[in-house]
Short mmCIF file of C-alpha atoms in Angstrom, two decimals:
data_model
loop_
_atom_site.label_atom_id
_atom_site.label_comp_id
_atom_site.label_asym_id
_atom_site.label_seq_id
_atom_site.Cartn_x
_atom_site.Cartn_y
_atom_site.Cartn_z
CA MET A 1 23.90 -18.54 0.25
CA LYS A 2 21.83 -21.77 -1.09
CA THR A 3 21.02 -22.25 -4.33
CA LEU A 4 17.46 -23.97 -4.84
CA ASP A 5 17.91 -27.51 -5.69
CA THR A 6 15.30 -29.41 -7.52
CA PHE A 7 12.30 -30.19 -5.18
CA ASP A 8 12.22 -26.62 -5.12
CA TRP A 9 12.11 -26.09 -8.45
CA ILE A 10 9.63 -28.51 -8.81
CA THR A 11 7.70 -26.59 -5.58
CA ILE A 12 7.84 -23.43 -7.74
CA SER A 13 7.17 -25.11 -10.92
CA ILE A 14 3.69 -26.38 -9.11
CA TYR A 15 2.96 -22.74 -7.92
CA PHE A 16 3.33 -21.60 -11.66
CA LEU A 17 0.79 -24.17 -13.47
CA VAL A 18 -1.46 -23.45 -10.87
CA LEU A 19 -1.15 -19.78 -10.86
CA LEU A 20 -1.35 -20.01 -15.57
CA GLY A 21 -4.61 -22.42 -14.61
CA ILE A 22 -6.48 -19.23 -12.34
CA ALA A 23 -5.24 -17.11 -15.47
CA LEU A 24 -6.43 -18.88 -17.94
CA TRP A 25 -10.28 -19.46 -16.59
CA VAL A 26 -10.20 -16.16 -15.42
CA ILE A 27 -9.42 -14.68 -19.02
CA ARG A 28 -11.49 -16.95 -20.37
CA LYS A 29 -14.55 -15.87 -18.38
CA LYS A 30 -13.98 -12.27 -18.63
CA GLU A 31 -15.82 -10.42 -20.71
CA ASN A 32 -15.07 -7.16 -22.66
CA ASN A 33 -16.17 -4.26 -20.70
CA THR A 34 -14.90 -1.04 -18.21
CA GLU A 35 -17.21 -2.84 -14.99
CA ASP A 36 -15.71 -6.39 -16.02
CA TYR A 37 -12.29 -5.35 -16.22
CA PHE A 38 -11.75 -2.53 -13.95
CA LEU A 39 -13.66 -3.92 -11.05
CA ALA A 40 -14.01 -7.72 -11.62
CA GLY A 41 -17.88 -7.04 -12.50
CA ARG A 42 -18.51 -5.99 -9.33
CA ASN A 43 -19.54 -9.79 -7.34
CA VAL A 44 -17.00 -10.78 -5.67
CA GLY A 45 -17.42 -11.51 -2.16
CA TRP A 46 -15.74 -10.68 1.47
CA PHE A 47 -12.80 -13.19 1.45
CA VAL A 48 -11.56 -12.77 -2.47
CA VAL A 49 -11.58 -8.65 -1.44
CA GLY A 50 -10.31 -9.53 1.86
CA ALA A 51 -7.52 -11.70 0.99
CA SER A 52 -6.35 -9.59 -2.68
CA ILE A 53 -6.33 -5.88 -0.14
CA PHE A 54 -3.70 -7.87 2.14
CA ALA A 55 -1.54 -9.26 -1.37
CA SER A 56 -1.76 -5.65 -3.21
CA ASN A 57 -0.27 -4.33 -0.03
CA ILE A 58 2.23 -7.70 1.01
CA GLY A 59 4.48 -6.67 -1.85
CA SER A 60 8.28 -8.32 -2.15
CA GLU A 61 9.01 -4.15 -1.18
CA HIS A 62 7.20 -5.10 2.24
CA VAL A 63 8.79 -8.85 2.30
CA VAL A 64 12.85 -7.83 1.64
CA GLY A 65 12.26 -4.17 3.24
CA LEU A 66 10.04 -4.77 6.36
CA ALA A 67 12.93 -7.98 6.98
CA GLY A 68 15.72 -5.06 5.87
CA ALA A 69 14.69 -2.76 9.06
CA GLY A 70 14.43 -5.61 11.47
CA ALA A 71 17.81 -5.99 10.14
CA GLY A 72 19.07 -2.80 10.21
CA ASN A 73 17.97 -0.99 13.61
CA ARG A 74 14.31 0.68 11.54
CA LEU A 75 12.41 -1.41 14.16
CA PRO A 76 10.26 2.02 14.84
CA MET A 77 8.89 1.67 11.26
CA LEU A 78 7.09 -1.63 12.24
CA ILE A 79 4.18 1.48 13.35
CA TYR A 80 3.54 1.04 9.06
CA GLU A 81 2.88 -2.17 9.25
CA ILE A 82 0.07 -2.97 12.76
CA GLN A 83 -1.78 0.23 10.82
CA ALA A 84 -4.74 -2.55 11.39
CA TRP A 85 -6.89 -0.49 12.69
CA VAL A 86 -6.33 2.18 9.50
CA VAL A 87 -8.07 -0.77 7.10
CA LEU A 88 -11.05 -0.79 9.40
CA ILE A 89 -12.08 3.20 9.48
CA LEU A 90 -11.68 1.50 5.58
CA GLY A 91 -14.72 -0.58 5.75
CA TRP A 92 -16.78 1.48 8.82
CA VAL A 93 -15.75 5.29 7.34
CA PHE A 94 -15.11 5.40 3.45
CA LEU A 95 -16.09 3.06 1.83
CA PRO A 96 -19.97 3.40 2.42
CA PHE A 97 -19.95 6.80 0.63
CA TYR A 98 -17.62 5.24 -2.48
CA ALA A 99 -20.25 2.90 -3.09
CA ARG A 100 -23.41 4.93 -2.23
CA ALA A 101 -21.15 7.76 -5.18
CA GLY A 102 -21.79 4.46 -7.48
CA VAL A 103 -17.83 5.20 -8.16
CA PHE A 104 -15.00 3.54 -10.53
CA THR A 105 -12.41 5.15 -9.06
CA MET A 106 -10.63 7.92 -5.84
CA PRO A 107 -10.41 10.73 -8.84
CA GLU A 108 -13.94 10.15 -9.95
CA PHE A 109 -15.20 10.28 -6.09
CA LEU A 110 -13.84 13.75 -5.78
CA GLU A 111 -14.93 14.99 -8.35
CA LYS A 112 -18.39 13.60 -7.53
CA ARG A 113 -18.01 15.77 -4.33
CA PHE A 114 -16.11 19.23 -5.89
CA ASP A 115 -15.62 19.48 -9.55
CA ALA A 116 -13.77 18.63 -12.42
CA ARG A 117 -10.62 19.71 -11.79
CA ALA A 118 -10.07 17.34 -8.37
CA ARG A 119 -10.45 14.03 -10.52
CA TRP A 120 -7.63 15.78 -12.43
CA ILE A 121 -5.07 16.41 -10.94
CA LEU A 122 -5.72 13.34 -8.86
CA SER A 123 -5.39 10.55 -11.48
CA VAL A 124 -2.07 12.45 -12.76
CA PHE A 125 -0.50 12.69 -9.06
CA SER A 126 -1.63 9.12 -8.48
CA ILE A 127 -0.34 8.36 -11.96
CA VAL A 128 3.35 10.09 -10.89
CA ALA A 129 3.19 8.29 -7.02
CA TYR A 130 2.49 5.25 -8.30
CA VAL A 131 6.06 4.71 -10.44
CA LEU A 132 8.14 6.91 -7.33
CA THR A 133 6.78 3.99 -5.37
CA LYS A 134 5.41 0.80 -6.00
CA ILE A 135 6.22 0.71 -9.49
CA SER A 136 9.98 0.99 -8.92
CA VAL A 137 10.25 -0.47 -5.27
CA THR A 138 8.61 -2.77 -6.55
CA ILE A 139 10.37 -4.07 -9.47
CA TYR A 140 13.58 -3.09 -7.38
CA ALA A 141 12.88 -5.85 -4.87
CA GLY A 142 11.88 -7.71 -7.00
CA GLY A 143 15.51 -7.61 -8.35
CA VAL A 144 16.72 -8.51 -5.60
CA VAL A 145 15.16 -11.23 -4.61
CA VAL A 146 14.44 -12.55 -7.97
CA SER A 147 18.83 -12.97 -8.23
CA ALA A 148 19.64 -13.84 -4.73
CA LEU A 149 17.22 -16.84 -5.47
CA LEU A 150 17.83 -18.00 -8.38
CA GLY A 151 21.40 -17.69 -8.81
CA ILE A 152 20.82 -14.75 -11.65
CA ASP A 153 22.17 -10.94 -12.42
CA PHE A 154 19.45 -8.58 -10.78
CA TRP A 155 18.24 -6.34 -14.23
CA THR A 156 17.22 -9.72 -15.77
CA GLY A 157 15.15 -10.67 -12.63
CA ALA A 158 13.12 -7.29 -13.06
CA ILE A 159 12.79 -7.18 -15.66
CA ALA A 160 11.54 -11.68 -16.23
CA THR A 161 9.25 -10.63 -13.59
CA VAL A 162 7.37 -7.76 -14.61
CA VAL A 163 7.77 -9.01 -17.70
CA LEU A 164 5.70 -12.33 -16.89
CA THR A 165 3.31 -9.99 -14.42
CA GLY A 166 1.76 -7.62 -17.14
CA VAL A 167 1.43 -10.55 -19.50
CA TYR A 168 -1.93 -11.74 -16.99
CA THR A 169 -2.46 -8.17 -15.78
CA VAL A 170 -3.25 -7.34 -19.29
CA LEU A 171 -5.16 -10.08 -19.93
CA GLY A 172 -7.39 -10.43 -17.31
CA GLY A 173 -7.87 -7.49 -15.78
CA MET A 174 -9.02 -7.06 -12.42
CA ARG A 175 -10.83 -10.43 -12.00
CA ALA A 176 -7.47 -12.12 -12.94
CA VAL A 177 -5.39 -9.80 -10.28
CA VAL A 178 -7.89 -10.71 -7.42
CA TYR A 179 -8.02 -14.85 -7.80
CA THR A 180 -4.44 -15.47 -8.37
CA GLU A 181 -3.98 -12.72 -5.18
CA THR A 182 -5.77 -15.10 -3.20
CA LEU A 183 -4.05 -17.70 -3.90
CA GLN A 184 -0.64 -16.07 -3.98
CA ALA A 185 -1.70 -14.14 0.60
CA ILE A 186 -2.04 -18.00 1.01
CA ILE A 187 1.25 -19.53 -0.45
CA LEU A 188 3.24 -15.75 1.27
CA VAL A 189 1.81 -16.75 4.57
CA ILE A 190 2.60 -20.22 4.64
CA GLY A 191 6.03 -19.62 3.42
CA ALA A 192 6.57 -16.95 5.31
CA ALA A 193 5.76 -18.30 8.92
CA ALA A 194 7.42 -21.28 8.48
CA LEU A 195 10.43 -19.24 7.53
CA THR A 196 9.79 -17.65 11.29
CA ILE A 197 9.02 -20.93 13.53
CA ILE A 198 12.49 -22.62 11.88
CA GLY A 199 14.43 -19.25 12.43
CA LEU A 200 13.32 -18.41 16.22
CA ASP A 201 13.70 -21.74 17.17
CA HIS A 202 17.47 -21.99 15.29
CA VAL A 203 17.89 -19.38 16.79
CA GLY A 204 16.80 -20.80 20.50
CA GLY A 205 14.03 -18.84 20.97
CA TRP A 206 12.21 -15.17 21.43
CA GLU A 207 14.56 -14.45 25.12
CA SER A 208 17.78 -16.26 23.44
CA MET A 209 17.28 -13.21 20.07
CA LYS A 210 16.64 -10.37 22.72
CA GLN A 211 19.65 -11.24 24.60
CA THR A 212 21.87 -11.21 21.55
CA VAL A 213 20.25 -8.06 20.03
CA THR A 214 19.63 -6.40 23.45
CA PRO A 215 16.11 -5.71 24.76
CA GLU A 216 16.16 -1.91 23.84
CA TYR A 217 17.20 -2.91 19.76
CA LEU A 218 12.90 -4.22 20.07
CA ASN A 219 12.01 -0.43 20.66
CA MET A 220 10.17 0.78 18.57
CA TRP A 221 9.16 3.67 20.49
CA ARG A 222 12.53 6.07 20.58
CA SER A 223 12.46 9.61 22.30
CA ALA A 224 10.59 13.31 21.25
CA SER A 225 14.33 13.77 20.23
CA ASP A 226 15.70 11.55 18.18
CA PRO A 227 16.95 11.50 15.06
CA ASP A 228 15.32 9.43 12.78
CA PHE A 229 12.31 8.19 14.70
CA PRO A 230 10.89 10.55 17.17
CA TRP A 231 7.79 9.11 18.53
CA PRO A 232 4.84 11.90 18.37
CA SER A 233 5.97 12.49 14.83
CA LEU A 234 6.54 9.00 14.19
CA LEU A 235 2.56 8.39 14.91
CA ILE A 236 1.37 11.14 13.63
CA ALA A 237 2.91 11.08 10.53
CA SER A 238 2.68 6.92 9.75
CA THR A 239 -0.98 8.33 10.48
CA ILE A 240 -1.25 10.45 8.21
CA THR A 241 0.07 7.93 5.29
CA GLY A 242 -2.06 5.72 6.50
CA ILE A 243 -4.94 7.15 5.73
CA TRP A 244 -4.03 7.96 2.78
CA TYR A 245 -2.74 4.45 1.58
CA TRP A 246 -5.51 2.60 3.03
CA CYS A 247 -8.73 4.47 2.93
CA THR A 248 -8.04 7.02 -0.69
CA ASP A 249 -5.93 4.80 -2.25
CA GLN A 250 -7.03 3.08 -6.10
CA TYR A 251 -4.18 1.04 -5.70
CA ILE A 252 -6.13 -0.74 -2.29
CA VAL A 253 -9.83 1.10 -2.23
CA GLN A 254 -9.99 -0.92 -6.36
CA ARG A 255 -10.37 -4.40 -4.15
CA ALA A 256 -13.52 -3.59 -2.10
CA LEU A 257 -15.07 -1.68 -5.07
CA THR A 258 -15.49 -4.92 -6.66
CA ALA A 259 -17.74 -6.21 -4.30
CA LYS A 260 -21.17 -7.54 -4.45
CA ASN A 261 -22.19 -5.03 -1.87
CA ILE A 262 -21.51 -2.79 0.94
CA LYS A 263 -21.58 -5.18 3.61
CA GLU A 264 -19.25 -7.60 1.04
CA GLY A 265 -17.65 -4.56 1.27
CA ARG A 266 -17.00 -3.59 4.70
CA ARG A 267 -16.21 -7.76 5.64
CA GLY A 268 -13.52 -7.74 3.50
CA THR A 269 -11.90 -4.84 4.77
CA ILE A 270 -12.38 -6.85 8.26
CA PHE A 271 -10.60 -9.73 6.77
CA GLY A 272 -8.14 -8.24 5.52
CA ALA A 273 -7.29 -5.90 8.47
CA LEU A 274 -7.00 -9.19 10.84
CA LEU A 275 -3.74 -10.50 7.95
CA LYS A 276 -2.39 -7.14 7.83
CA LEU A 277 -1.71 -8.12 11.68
CA LEU A 278 0.99 -10.31 10.28
CA PRO A 279 3.49 -8.42 8.50
CA VAL A 280 5.01 -7.68 11.88
CA PHE A 281 5.50 -12.19 12.93
CA LEU A 282 5.95 -12.94 9.51
CA PHE A 283 8.66 -9.97 8.39
CA LEU A 284 9.66 -8.36 11.04
CA ILE A 285 11.03 -10.96 12.49
CA PRO A 286 12.96 -12.83 10.15
CA GLY A 287 15.42 -9.63 9.92
CA VAL A 288 15.93 -9.81 13.07
CA ILE A 289 16.94 -13.35 13.73
CA ALA A 290 18.88 -12.27 10.80
CA LEU A 291 20.31 -10.09 12.46
CA THR A 292 20.63 -12.41 15.68
CA LEU A 293 22.64 -14.70 13.08
CA LYS A 294 25.33 -12.64 12.24
CA MET A 295 25.74 -11.05 15.72
CA ARG A 296 26.65 -14.90 16.66
CA GLY A 297 28.65 -15.41 13.03
CA GLU A 298 26.64 -17.79 12.07
CA LEU A 299 24.85 -16.05 8.94
CA GLU A 300 26.76 -13.19 6.41
CA TRP A 301 24.85 -10.26 4.21
CA ASP A 302 26.12 -7.02 2.53
CA SER A 303 23.20 -5.03 2.68
CA PRO A 304 19.78 -5.19 5.41
CA ASP A 305 17.44 -5.89 2.41
CA GLN A 306 19.44 -8.47 1.55
CA ALA A 307 18.37 -10.11 5.00
CA PHE A 308 15.46 -12.18 4.22
CA PRO A 309 16.02 -14.01 1.19
CA VAL A 310 19.71 -14.78 2.92
CA LEU A 311 18.02 -16.47 5.56
CA MET A 312 15.55 -17.85 3.17
CA SER A 313 17.74 -20.18 1.68
CA ASN A 314 19.93 -20.70 4.07
CA LEU A 315 16.62 -21.80 7.06
CA LEU A 316 14.95 -23.81 5.43
CA PRO A 317 14.77 -26.89 4.25
CA SER A 318 14.29 -28.31 0.54
CA GLY A 319 11.13 -27.34 -0.88
CA LEU A 320 10.20 -25.75 1.94
CA ARG A 321 12.18 -23.05 0.71
CA GLY A 322 11.17 -23.37 -2.94
CA LEU A 323 7.59 -22.84 -1.58
CA VAL A 324 8.80 -19.58 0.10
CA ALA A 325 10.75 -18.78 -2.99
CA ALA A 326 7.14 -18.70 -5.01
CA GLY A 327 5.57 -17.45 -1.78
CA LEU A 328 8.79 -14.10 -2.28
CA LEU A 329 7.81 -13.63 -6.42
CA ALA A 330 3.02 -14.12 -5.45
CA ALA A 331 4.38 -10.88 -3.90
CA LEU A 332 6.19 -9.23 -6.30
CA MET A 333 3.54 -10.45 -9.15
CA SER A 334 -0.40 -9.67 -7.10
CA SER A 335 1.61 -5.81 -5.73
CA LEU A 336 2.74 -5.53 -9.81
CA ALA A 337 -0.50 -6.79 -11.00
CA SER A 338 -1.98 -4.86 -8.40
CA VAL A 339 -0.36 -1.30 -9.15
CA PHE A 340 -0.63 -2.37 -12.83
CA ASN A 341 -3.85 -2.17 -12.79
CA SER A 342 -5.24 0.55 -10.94
CA CYS A 343 -3.22 2.51 -13.13
CA SER A 344 -5.06 2.00 -16.01
CA THR A 345 -7.43 2.14 -14.61
CA LEU A 346 -6.87 5.83 -13.73
CA PHE A 347 -5.50 6.40 -16.82
CA THR A 348 -8.39 4.97 -18.30
CA VAL A 349 -11.54 6.29 -16.63
CA ASP A 350 -10.12 9.65 -15.46
CA ILE A 351 -8.63 10.49 -18.39
CA TYR A 352 -8.50 8.97 -21.75
CA LYS A 353 -12.57 7.96 -20.79
CA LYS A 354 -13.25 12.56 -19.81
CA LEU A 355 -11.38 12.98 -23.35
CA ARG A 356 -13.41 10.38 -25.33
CA PRO A 357 -16.07 9.86 -23.92
CA ASN A 358 -17.95 8.45 -26.81
CA THR A 359 -15.34 5.58 -26.52
CA PRO A 360 -16.50 2.14 -27.09
CA GLU A 361 -16.20 -0.09 -23.97
CA LYS A 362 -14.34 -2.47 -25.68
CA LYS A 363 -11.91 0.29 -27.14
CA LEU A 364 -11.45 1.65 -23.26
CA VAL A 365 -10.64 -1.82 -22.09
CA ARG A 366 -8.03 -1.99 -24.90
CA THR A 367 -6.14 1.84 -23.89
CA GLY A 368 -6.03 0.83 -20.50
CA GLN A 369 -3.93 -2.40 -21.57
CA ILE A 370 -2.21 0.23 -23.63
CA ALA A 371 -1.62 1.59 -20.41
CA THR A 372 0.00 -0.34 -18.66
CA VAL A 373 2.70 -1.41 -20.83
CA ILE A 374 4.17 1.62 -21.04
CA VAL A 375 3.80 2.49 -16.76
CA VAL A 376 6.04 -0.47 -16.56
CA PHE A 377 8.52 0.95 -18.31
CA ILE A 378 8.42 4.17 -16.99
CA GLY A 379 8.58 2.72 -13.35
CA ILE A 380 11.55 0.38 -14.79
CA ILE A 381 13.41 3.91 -15.83
CA TRP A 382 13.05 5.36 -12.42
CA ILE A 383 15.00 2.35 -10.05
CA PRO A 384 18.28 3.66 -10.81
CA ILE A 385 17.84 7.69 -9.47
CA MET A 386 15.36 5.74 -6.51
CA ALA A 387 18.63 4.50 -4.83
CA ASN A 388 19.94 7.68 -4.28
CA ILE A 389 17.20 8.82 -2.01
CA SER A 390 17.02 6.32 0.79
CA GLY A 391 19.40 2.92 1.71
CA VAL A 392 16.95 1.58 3.67
CA LEU A 393 14.49 -0.33 0.69
CA TYR A 394 11.56 -0.15 2.92
CA GLU A 395 11.96 3.97 4.91
CA TYR A 396 12.79 5.59 1.04
CA LEU A 397 9.37 4.23 0.04
CA GLN A 398 7.76 5.20 3.42
CA SER A 399 9.12 8.58 3.46
CA VAL A 400 8.60 9.29 -0.27
CA GLN A 401 4.75 8.30 0.75
CA SER A 402 5.07 10.94 3.45
CA TYR A 403 5.17 13.99 1.56
CA ILE A 404 2.13 12.97 -1.05
CA ALA A 405 0.33 11.94 1.59
CA PRO A 406 -0.18 15.28 3.32
CA PRO A 407 -2.89 16.87 1.13
CA ILE A 408 -5.05 13.85 -0.22
CA THR A 409 -5.80 12.20 3.49
CA ALA A 410 -6.58 16.40 4.55
CA VAL A 411 -8.74 16.69 0.95
CA PHE A 412 -10.53 13.43 1.41
CA LEU A 413 -10.84 13.64 5.82
CA LEU A 414 -12.39 17.90 5.59
CA GLY A 415 -13.72 16.28 2.50
CA ILE A 416 -17.06 13.49 3.99
CA PHE A 417 -17.04 14.95 7.87
CA HIS A 418 -17.00 19.06 7.11
CA LYS A 419 -19.76 19.65 5.05
CA ARG A 420 -17.93 23.17 4.15
CA ILE A 421 -15.65 21.80 2.38
CA ASN A 422 -15.72 23.71 -1.48
CA ALA A 423 -14.29 22.68 -4.61
CA GLN A 424 -12.23 26.05 -4.25
CA GLY A 425 -10.24 24.76 -1.16
CA ALA A 426 -9.96 21.77 -1.94
CA PHE A 427 -7.66 22.39 -5.50
CA VAL A 428 -5.84 24.98 -3.67
CA THR A 429 -4.16 22.94 -1.46
CA MET A 430 -3.83 20.07 -3.87
CA VAL A 431 -1.93 21.51 -6.34
CA VAL A 432 0.24 23.72 -3.61
CA GLY A 433 0.91 19.93 -1.95
CA PHE A 434 1.88 18.83 -4.06
CA ILE A 435 4.57 21.41 -5.38
CA VAL A 436 5.99 21.48 -1.17
CA GLY A 437 5.70 17.67 -1.92
CA ALA A 438 8.04 17.56 -4.93
CA LEU A 439 10.00 20.41 -4.12
CA ARG A 440 11.23 18.51 -0.66
CA ILE A 441 11.56 14.90 -3.14
CA VAL A 442 14.70 17.81 -4.68
CA LEU A 443 16.69 19.39 -1.64
CA GLU A 444 16.38 16.66 -0.29
CA LEU A 445 17.88 15.21 -3.45
CA VAL A 446 21.20 18.05 -3.81
CA LYS A 447 20.93 19.26 -0.23
CA ASP A 448 24.82 18.55 -0.16
CA SER A 449 25.22 21.36 -2.52
CA LEU A 450 22.78 23.67 -0.39
CA ASP A 451 23.72 26.35 2.01
CA PRO A 452 23.91 24.81 5.78
CA GLY A 453 22.55 27.21 6.94
CA SER A 454 19.64 28.15 4.24
CA PHE A 455 15.80 27.84 4.08
CA TRP A 456 15.83 25.85 1.93
CA PHE A 457 18.93 22.87 2.94
CA LEU A 458 17.03 23.13 6.73
CA LEU A 459 13.72 22.30 4.91
CA GLY A 460 15.56 19.44 3.23
CA ASP A 461 17.26 18.26 5.66
CA MET A 462 14.57 18.08 7.86
CA ASN A 463 13.23 14.94 9.36
CA PHE A 464 10.95 13.10 6.84
CA LEU A 465 8.87 11.92 9.65
CA SER A 466 8.26 15.44 11.62
CA PHE A 467 8.28 17.15 7.88
CA ALA A 468 5.04 15.22 7.39
CA ALA A 469 3.30 16.21 10.62
CA TRP A 470 3.94 20.02 10.14
CA PHE A 471 3.53 19.68 5.86
CA PHE A 472 -0.51 18.05 6.96
CA LEU A 473 -1.50 20.87 9.48
CA PHE A 474 -0.20 23.28 6.48
CA CYS A 475 -2.76 21.80 4.30
CA ILE A 476 -5.61 21.61 6.83
CA ILE A 477 -5.64 25.21 7.60
CA LEU A 478 -4.97 25.76 4.04
CA ILE A 479 -8.08 24.39 2.82
CA LEU A 480 -10.62 25.41 5.84
CA VAL A 481 -8.94 28.98 5.12
CA VAL A 482 -9.24 29.37 1.14
CA SER A 483 -12.80 27.42 2.00
CA TYR A 484 -14.56 29.53 3.98
CA ALA A 485 -13.12 32.73 2.14
CA THR A 486 -15.16 31.26 -1.32
CA ALA A 487 -18.54 30.39 -1.66
CA PRO A 488 -20.09 27.12 0.37
CA PRO A 489 -21.48 23.96 -1.65
CA SER A 490 -24.60 23.67 -2.58
CA ASP A 491 -26.75 21.37 -0.80
CA GLU A 492 -27.48 19.51 -3.87
CA LYS A 493 -23.96 18.55 -5.03
CA LEU A 494 -23.25 17.53 -0.89
CA LYS A 495 -25.72 14.68 -0.86
CA ASN A 496 -25.14 11.83 0.39
CA LEU A 497 -21.68 12.67 0.04
CA THR A 498 -21.19 13.97 3.68
CA TYR A 499 -21.58 12.90 7.11
CA ALA A 500 -23.97 15.91 7.02
CA THR A 501 -26.06 14.97 4.52
CA ILE A 502 -26.84 11.67 4.63
CA SER A 503 -30.23 10.23 3.98
CA GLU A 504 -32.39 8.99 6.39
CA GLU A 505 -32.84 6.15 4.02
CA GLU A 506 -29.34 5.28 3.61
CA ARG A 507 -28.24 5.57 7.13
CA LYS A 508 -30.73 3.08 7.47
CA GLU A 509 -29.47 0.59 4.63
CA ASN A 510 -25.66 1.46 6.19
CA LYS A 511 -26.88 0.23 9.30
CA SER A 512 -28.75 -3.16 7.96
CA SER A 513 -25.18 -3.82 6.24
CA TYR A 514 -23.25 -5.24 10.08
CA ASN A 515 -24.50 -6.96 12.33
CA TRP A 516 -23.15 -7.32 16.53
CA LYS A 517 -19.88 -9.80 14.71
CA ASP A 518 -18.80 -7.28 12.14
CA ILE A 519 -18.89 -4.44 15.25
CA ALA A 520 -16.89 -7.77 17.79
CA ILE A 521 -14.05 -8.30 15.36
CA SER A 522 -13.19 -5.06 14.51
CA LEU A 523 -12.71 -4.01 17.94
CA VAL A 524 -10.63 -7.60 18.80
CA ILE A 525 -8.30 -6.07 16.05
CA ILE A 526 -7.90 -2.59 17.36
CA ALA A 527 -7.27 -4.53 21.05
CA ILE A 528 -4.67 -6.54 19.00
CA VAL A 529 -2.94 -3.13 16.94
CA VAL A 530 -2.75 -1.73 20.71
CA TYR A 531 -1.21 -4.90 22.73
CA VAL A 532 1.26 -5.13 19.93
CA MET A 533 2.84 -1.06 19.96
CA ILE A 534 2.52 -1.57 24.08
CA TRP A 535 4.52 -5.16 23.48
CA PHE A 536 7.46 -3.51 21.26
CA ASN A 537 8.56 -1.31 23.92
CA GLY A 538 12.46 -3.00 24.59
CA LYS A 539 12.04 -4.82 28.01
#
């Protein structure tokens, strides 16, 4: 593997100088109040919202992990990356409810729709989920990338990146996050596109690559009896996880809430959905290219997660290699910055402010900064444990998210679409759901020591996609049964928070917030998603 040369370092240095300039500009402009620190003053345009949504999603765990999925015979995982249509659901279905409720956080919305118990549970659980998935995975992937690129050991690379990102996130808040992410999204797309184009040219084009790996390798649709990726479970589980991640998770939704109004927020999600179509071609295909070159004896790597950095360092010319390295560092830093800010928002607004409602704005901002630092330390501690759950980073991420998503998705979906769902139903579903999800993680870790014929072994050994599908059905039934067995919520409580209770005035306002162009672009995005799903059929 080639190391970076002088031209590469010049490119990386320029990138960091520009990033530093943006961060300093934002820090000088910011005000010491919670709306500015956590939601960038709710004054962001659609382009920055969309770029920020994309950059938040595409961290180095996606770059490393998705290329690893392409290189490691896990092409069905691609379904998680063509969920642009789910990003549209955020803008068209969920965002108007969040904007009408005037909330900072998703737990805050649940309190308005249900009660304070729902807010507490989701706040605490979301912070735990971020440590289990986003923070530890991103730090781990960052360590892999930085150590491979710079030739330093894993832990030095991981911790150096965390400290660097943490500094501008703590000082600049959400405004620093969204503006630096816009730059990072542009760098990442340019760098990864260059690698894909040069890589395809190097292997002799798409058809030549297809012949080497065999057409069947490029089939994302396995049979219903496949032990790893049965297609019905894959389709259901990826949709459940997608709705949780894109439509109800603080990490992503916070970007849409920074918009000036619903119109800008929706257009931001449409732009984000358009960008979301790119990862398949920017990250998964380089993984397949790396595998092709390995099969031909032209490239060597030990683990699929190393495919992207090894391909990049060997194929790209001097200078351009530095640009892609900067793109990878950008991906890592944008993901970390996003999750740091989301964690501090959840802790400060949903936990600290609830316990101490009279705290001055300046002290709330300081509390958010301290919370960020603590969460980083916990994420670093979790990394060695994470390595035991799955050999491939991307699969680890999707499997853990499959245990987290079903109860939250059930509560938000039914909460908006069904006015009879009450606080008791939401509370019981989330508590039971989170216990079952935690139990599944524990059973998966200890299943080798269990009796193969026992119920607990079956629960721990069941395919994670099938588990997620059945788990979601269980959550839906549970919330309906408990809600119908207890008293219905009052009409006053539900005003403008479910489809059945939106006022005529709000309906008219929502209708005036979009036009035929928004609808047309959304339909084009859905058509592209369907085309990609049909295209990867192994023929």
